[in-house]
mmCIF file of C-alpha atoms in Angstrom:
data_model
loop_
_atom_site.group_PDB
_atom_site.id
_atom_site.type_symbol
_atom_site.label_atom_id
_atom_site.label_comp_id
_atom_site.label_asym_id
_atom_site.label_seq_id
_atom_site.Cartn_x
_atom_site.Cartn_y
_atom_site.Cartn_z
ATOM 1 C CA UNK D 1032 -15.836 18.834 17.065
ATOM 2 C CA UNK D 1033 -15.654 15.133 17.928
ATOM 3 C CA UNK D 1034 -17.421 14.292 14.645
ATOM 4 C CA UNK D 1035 -14.786 16.280 12.741
ATOM 5 C CA UNK D 1036 -11.951 14.307 14.382
ATOM 6 C CA UNK D 1037 -13.628 10.997 13.555
ATOM 7 C CA UNK D 1038 -14.202 12.056 9.966
ATOM 8 C CA UNK D 1039 -10.587 13.166 9.571
ATOM 9 C CA UNK D 1040 -9.412 9.864 11.104
ATOM 10 C CA UNK D 1041 -11.504 7.867 8.634
ATOM 11 C CA UNK D 1042 -10.239 9.864 5.685
ATOM 12 C CA UNK D 1043 -6.642 9.311 6.824
ATOM 13 C CA UNK D 1044 -7.348 5.572 7.089
ATOM 14 C CA UNK D 1045 -8.499 5.489 3.472
ATOM 15 C CA UNK D 1046 -5.497 7.490 2.308
ATOM 16 C CA UNK D 1047 -2.851 5.590 4.279
ATOM 17 C CA UNK D 1048 -4.117 2.026 3.932
ATOM 18 C CA UNK D 1049 -5.692 2.269 0.518
ATOM 19 C CA UNK D 1050 -9.064 1.198 1.899
ATOM 20 C CA UNK D 1051 -11.566 1.041 -0.886
ATOM 21 C CA UNK D 1052 -9.039 0.624 -3.689
ATOM 22 C CA UNK D 1053 -9.637 -2.240 -6.064
ATOM 23 C CA UNK D 1054 -7.050 -5.015 -6.222
ATOM 24 C CA UNK D 1055 -5.028 -5.354 -9.415
ATOM 25 C CA UNK D 1056 -6.370 -8.017 -11.777
ATOM 26 C CA UNK D 1057 -4.470 -8.803 -14.963
ATOM 27 C CA UNK D 1058 -5.951 -10.806 -17.821
ATOM 28 C CA UNK D 1059 -2.920 -12.915 -18.742
ATOM 29 C CA UNK D 1060 -4.441 -13.945 -22.086
ATOM 30 C CA UNK D 1061 -4.675 -10.273 -23.073
ATOM 31 C CA UNK D 1062 -1.184 -9.656 -21.716
ATOM 32 C CA UNK D 1063 0.181 -12.417 -23.954
ATOM 33 C CA UNK D 1064 -1.570 -11.125 -27.078
ATOM 34 C CA UNK D 1065 -0.721 -7.468 -26.547
ATOM 35 C CA UNK D 1066 2.896 -7.986 -25.481
ATOM 36 C CA UNK D 1067 3.633 -10.463 -28.273
ATOM 37 C CA UNK D 1068 2.285 -7.856 -30.727
ATOM 38 C CA UNK D 1069 4.015 -4.894 -29.051
ATOM 39 C CA UNK D 1070 6.148 -2.815 -31.381
ATOM 40 C CA UNK D 1071 8.766 -0.164 -30.723
ATOM 41 C CA UNK D 1072 10.017 1.879 -33.672
ATOM 42 C CA UNK D 1073 8.122 -0.428 -36.046
ATOM 43 C CA UNK D 1074 9.725 -3.653 -34.793
ATOM 44 C CA UNK D 1075 8.163 -6.321 -32.611
ATOM 45 C CA UNK D 1076 9.756 -6.503 -29.184
ATOM 46 C CA UNK D 1077 9.132 -10.263 -28.937
ATOM 47 C CA UNK D 1078 9.166 -11.510 -32.518
ATOM 48 C CA UNK D 1079 9.599 -15.214 -31.826
ATOM 49 C CA UNK D 1080 8.036 -15.778 -28.415
ATOM 50 C CA UNK D 1081 5.562 -18.454 -27.505
ATOM 51 C CA UNK D 1082 3.556 -19.114 -24.354
ATOM 52 C CA UNK D 1083 4.713 -22.230 -22.553
ATOM 53 C CA UNK D 1084 2.186 -24.965 -21.817
ATOM 54 C CA UNK D 1085 1.781 -26.250 -18.275
ATOM 55 C CA UNK D 1086 3.878 -29.327 -19.146
ATOM 56 C CA UNK D 1087 6.636 -27.144 -20.605
ATOM 57 C CA UNK D 1088 6.600 -24.978 -17.474
ATOM 58 C CA UNK D 1089 6.886 -28.070 -15.256
ATOM 59 C CA UNK D 1090 9.797 -29.220 -17.423
ATOM 60 C CA UNK D 1091 11.659 -26.094 -16.339
ATOM 61 C CA UNK D 1092 11.400 -27.051 -12.648
ATOM 62 C CA UNK D 1093 8.559 -24.662 -11.928
ATOM 63 C CA UNK D 1094 6.035 -26.001 -9.375
ATOM 64 C CA UNK D 1095 2.652 -24.993 -10.797
ATOM 65 C CA UNK D 1096 0.848 -25.668 -7.526
ATOM 66 C CA UNK D 1097 2.589 -22.582 -6.042
ATOM 67 C CA UNK D 1098 0.939 -20.234 -8.554
ATOM 68 C CA UNK D 1099 -2.632 -19.012 -8.928
ATOM 69 C CA UNK D 1100 -1.716 -17.824 -12.438
ATOM 70 C CA UNK D 1101 1.440 -17.938 -14.525
ATOM 71 C CA UNK D 1102 2.367 -16.800 -18.012
ATOM 72 C CA UNK D 1103 5.807 -17.668 -19.342
ATOM 73 C CA UNK D 1104 6.567 -16.456 -22.854
ATOM 74 C CA UNK D 1105 9.940 -17.622 -24.110
ATOM 75 C CA UNK D 1106 11.652 -17.322 -27.480
ATOM 76 C CA UNK D 1107 11.360 -20.175 -29.939
ATOM 77 C CA UNK D 1108 14.750 -19.170 -31.336
ATOM 78 C CA UNK D 1109 17.546 -20.495 -29.105
ATOM 79 C CA UNK D 1110 19.838 -17.571 -29.960
ATOM 80 C CA UNK D 1111 17.387 -15.053 -28.491
ATOM 81 C CA UNK D 1112 16.973 -14.487 -24.729
ATOM 82 C CA UNK D 1113 14.061 -12.004 -24.836
ATOM 83 C CA UNK D 1114 11.238 -13.230 -22.621
ATOM 84 C CA UNK D 1115 8.667 -12.230 -20.064
ATOM 85 C CA UNK D 1116 7.093 -13.971 -17.113
ATOM 86 C CA UNK D 1117 4.031 -12.759 -15.233
ATOM 87 C CA UNK D 1118 2.676 -14.673 -12.280
ATOM 88 C CA UNK D 1119 0.351 -14.446 -9.314
ATOM 89 C CA UNK D 1120 1.692 -16.548 -6.432
ATOM 90 C CA UNK D 1121 -0.676 -18.415 -4.161
ATOM 91 C CA UNK D 1122 -0.937 -16.935 -0.696
ATOM 92 C CA UNK D 1123 2.133 -17.880 1.327
ATOM 93 C CA UNK D 1124 4.201 -19.053 -1.659
ATOM 94 C CA UNK D 1125 5.610 -15.720 -2.825
ATOM 95 C CA UNK D 1126 9.169 -16.431 -1.650
ATOM 96 C CA UNK D 1127 9.244 -19.916 -3.200
ATOM 97 C CA UNK D 1128 7.897 -18.585 -6.518
ATOM 98 C CA UNK D 1129 10.485 -15.812 -6.603
ATOM 99 C CA UNK D 1130 13.248 -18.336 -5.913
ATOM 100 C CA UNK D 1131 12.032 -20.642 -8.710
ATOM 101 C CA UNK D 1132 11.681 -17.915 -11.341
ATOM 102 C CA UNK D 1133 14.974 -16.242 -10.490
ATOM 103 C CA UNK D 1134 16.656 -19.659 -10.450
ATOM 104 C CA UNK D 1135 15.239 -20.362 -13.902
ATOM 105 C CA UNK D 1136 16.552 -17.053 -15.260
ATOM 106 C CA UNK D 1137 19.918 -17.670 -13.590
ATOM 107 C CA UNK D 1138 20.224 -21.099 -15.229
ATOM 108 C CA UNK D 1139 19.522 -19.537 -18.622
ATOM 109 C CA UNK D 1140 22.167 -16.908 -17.914
ATOM 110 C CA UNK D 1141 24.703 -19.646 -17.161
ATOM 111 C CA UNK D 1142 23.950 -21.331 -20.485
ATOM 112 C CA UNK D 1143 23.887 -18.167 -22.605
ATOM 113 C CA UNK D 1144 27.067 -16.766 -21.017
ATOM 114 C CA UNK D 1145 29.078 -19.589 -22.598
ATOM 115 C CA UNK D 1146 27.839 -18.974 -26.147
ATOM 116 C CA UNK D 1147 25.970 -15.680 -26.519
ATOM 117 C CA UNK D 1148 27.416 -12.977 -24.242
ATOM 118 C CA UNK D 1149 25.098 -10.228 -25.537
ATOM 119 C CA UNK D 1150 22.031 -12.292 -24.714
ATOM 120 C CA UNK D 1151 23.555 -13.308 -21.368
ATOM 121 C CA UNK D 1152 23.871 -9.628 -20.480
ATOM 122 C CA UNK D 1153 20.129 -9.186 -21.110
ATOM 123 C CA UNK D 1154 19.430 -12.096 -18.782
ATOM 124 C CA UNK D 1155 21.720 -10.678 -16.117
ATOM 125 C CA UNK D 1156 20.073 -7.249 -16.386
ATOM 126 C CA UNK D 1157 16.448 -8.447 -16.377
ATOM 127 C CA UNK D 1158 13.889 -6.141 -14.815
ATOM 128 C CA UNK D 1159 11.246 -7.160 -12.342
ATOM 129 C CA UNK D 1160 8.380 -5.375 -10.712
ATOM 130 C CA UNK D 1161 5.563 -6.281 -8.375
ATOM 131 C CA UNK D 1162 2.270 -4.863 -9.599
ATOM 132 C CA UNK D 1163 -0.492 -5.460 -7.088
ATOM 133 C CA UNK D 1164 0.138 -9.106 -6.202
ATOM 134 C CA UNK D 1165 1.481 -9.943 -9.681
ATOM 135 C CA UNK D 1166 5.196 -10.400 -10.283
ATOM 136 C CA UNK D 1167 6.535 -9.291 -13.665
ATOM 137 C CA UNK D 1168 9.937 -10.331 -15.032
ATOM 138 C CA UNK D 1169 11.147 -9.039 -18.402
ATOM 139 C CA UNK D 1170 14.314 -9.823 -20.326
ATOM 140 C CA UNK D 1171 14.576 -7.357 -23.195
ATOM 141 C CA UNK D 1172 16.360 -4.224 -24.330
ATOM 142 C CA UNK D 1173 12.942 -2.611 -23.791
ATOM 143 C CA UNK D 1174 12.128 -4.079 -20.375
ATOM 144 C CA UNK D 1175 10.833 -0.847 -18.834
ATOM 145 C CA UNK D 1176 8.506 -0.208 -21.780
ATOM 146 C CA UNK D 1177 7.181 -3.774 -21.601
ATOM 147 C CA UNK D 1178 6.495 -3.531 -17.866
ATOM 148 C CA UNK D 1179 4.722 -0.204 -18.370
ATOM 149 C CA UNK D 1180 2.593 -1.739 -21.119
ATOM 150 C CA UNK D 1181 1.694 -4.789 -19.028
ATOM 151 C CA UNK D 1182 0.450 -2.499 -16.264
ATOM 152 C CA UNK D 1183 -2.037 -0.893 -18.685
ATOM 153 C CA UNK D 1184 -3.629 -4.174 -19.801
ATOM 154 C CA UNK D 1185 -6.824 -5.026 -17.941
#
């Protein structure tokens, strides 16, 4: 009887705490390729996006030393706000990373709201999700579909 209680306790531990589950690992190179080629109804979701270099990321007031990994894909066309950002914060820097990325998106919103209200609305209504330890931000009319797709890329 005691063995049965111990076994049930162990099983509950695995169920409740997720013991034994593998951590999420995204291949950001694959994410970039697959999302930049993603189509909905025969049209590319991100038709003019380009991955930012480390120097370009720094130029947007993003502190690279806070991130284990970061992928920022922004439009090359200044009249388009569609973008996605996927990052893995270093341990203990999650709050700072969130503040930086959301500040970046907010500054773009401020700029676009003066000239391109439709694009500004996309920026205001961005979607974000935490997947494992990765943070995903998407600005697009198809944000939910993009996030779902990212979560399938290994």
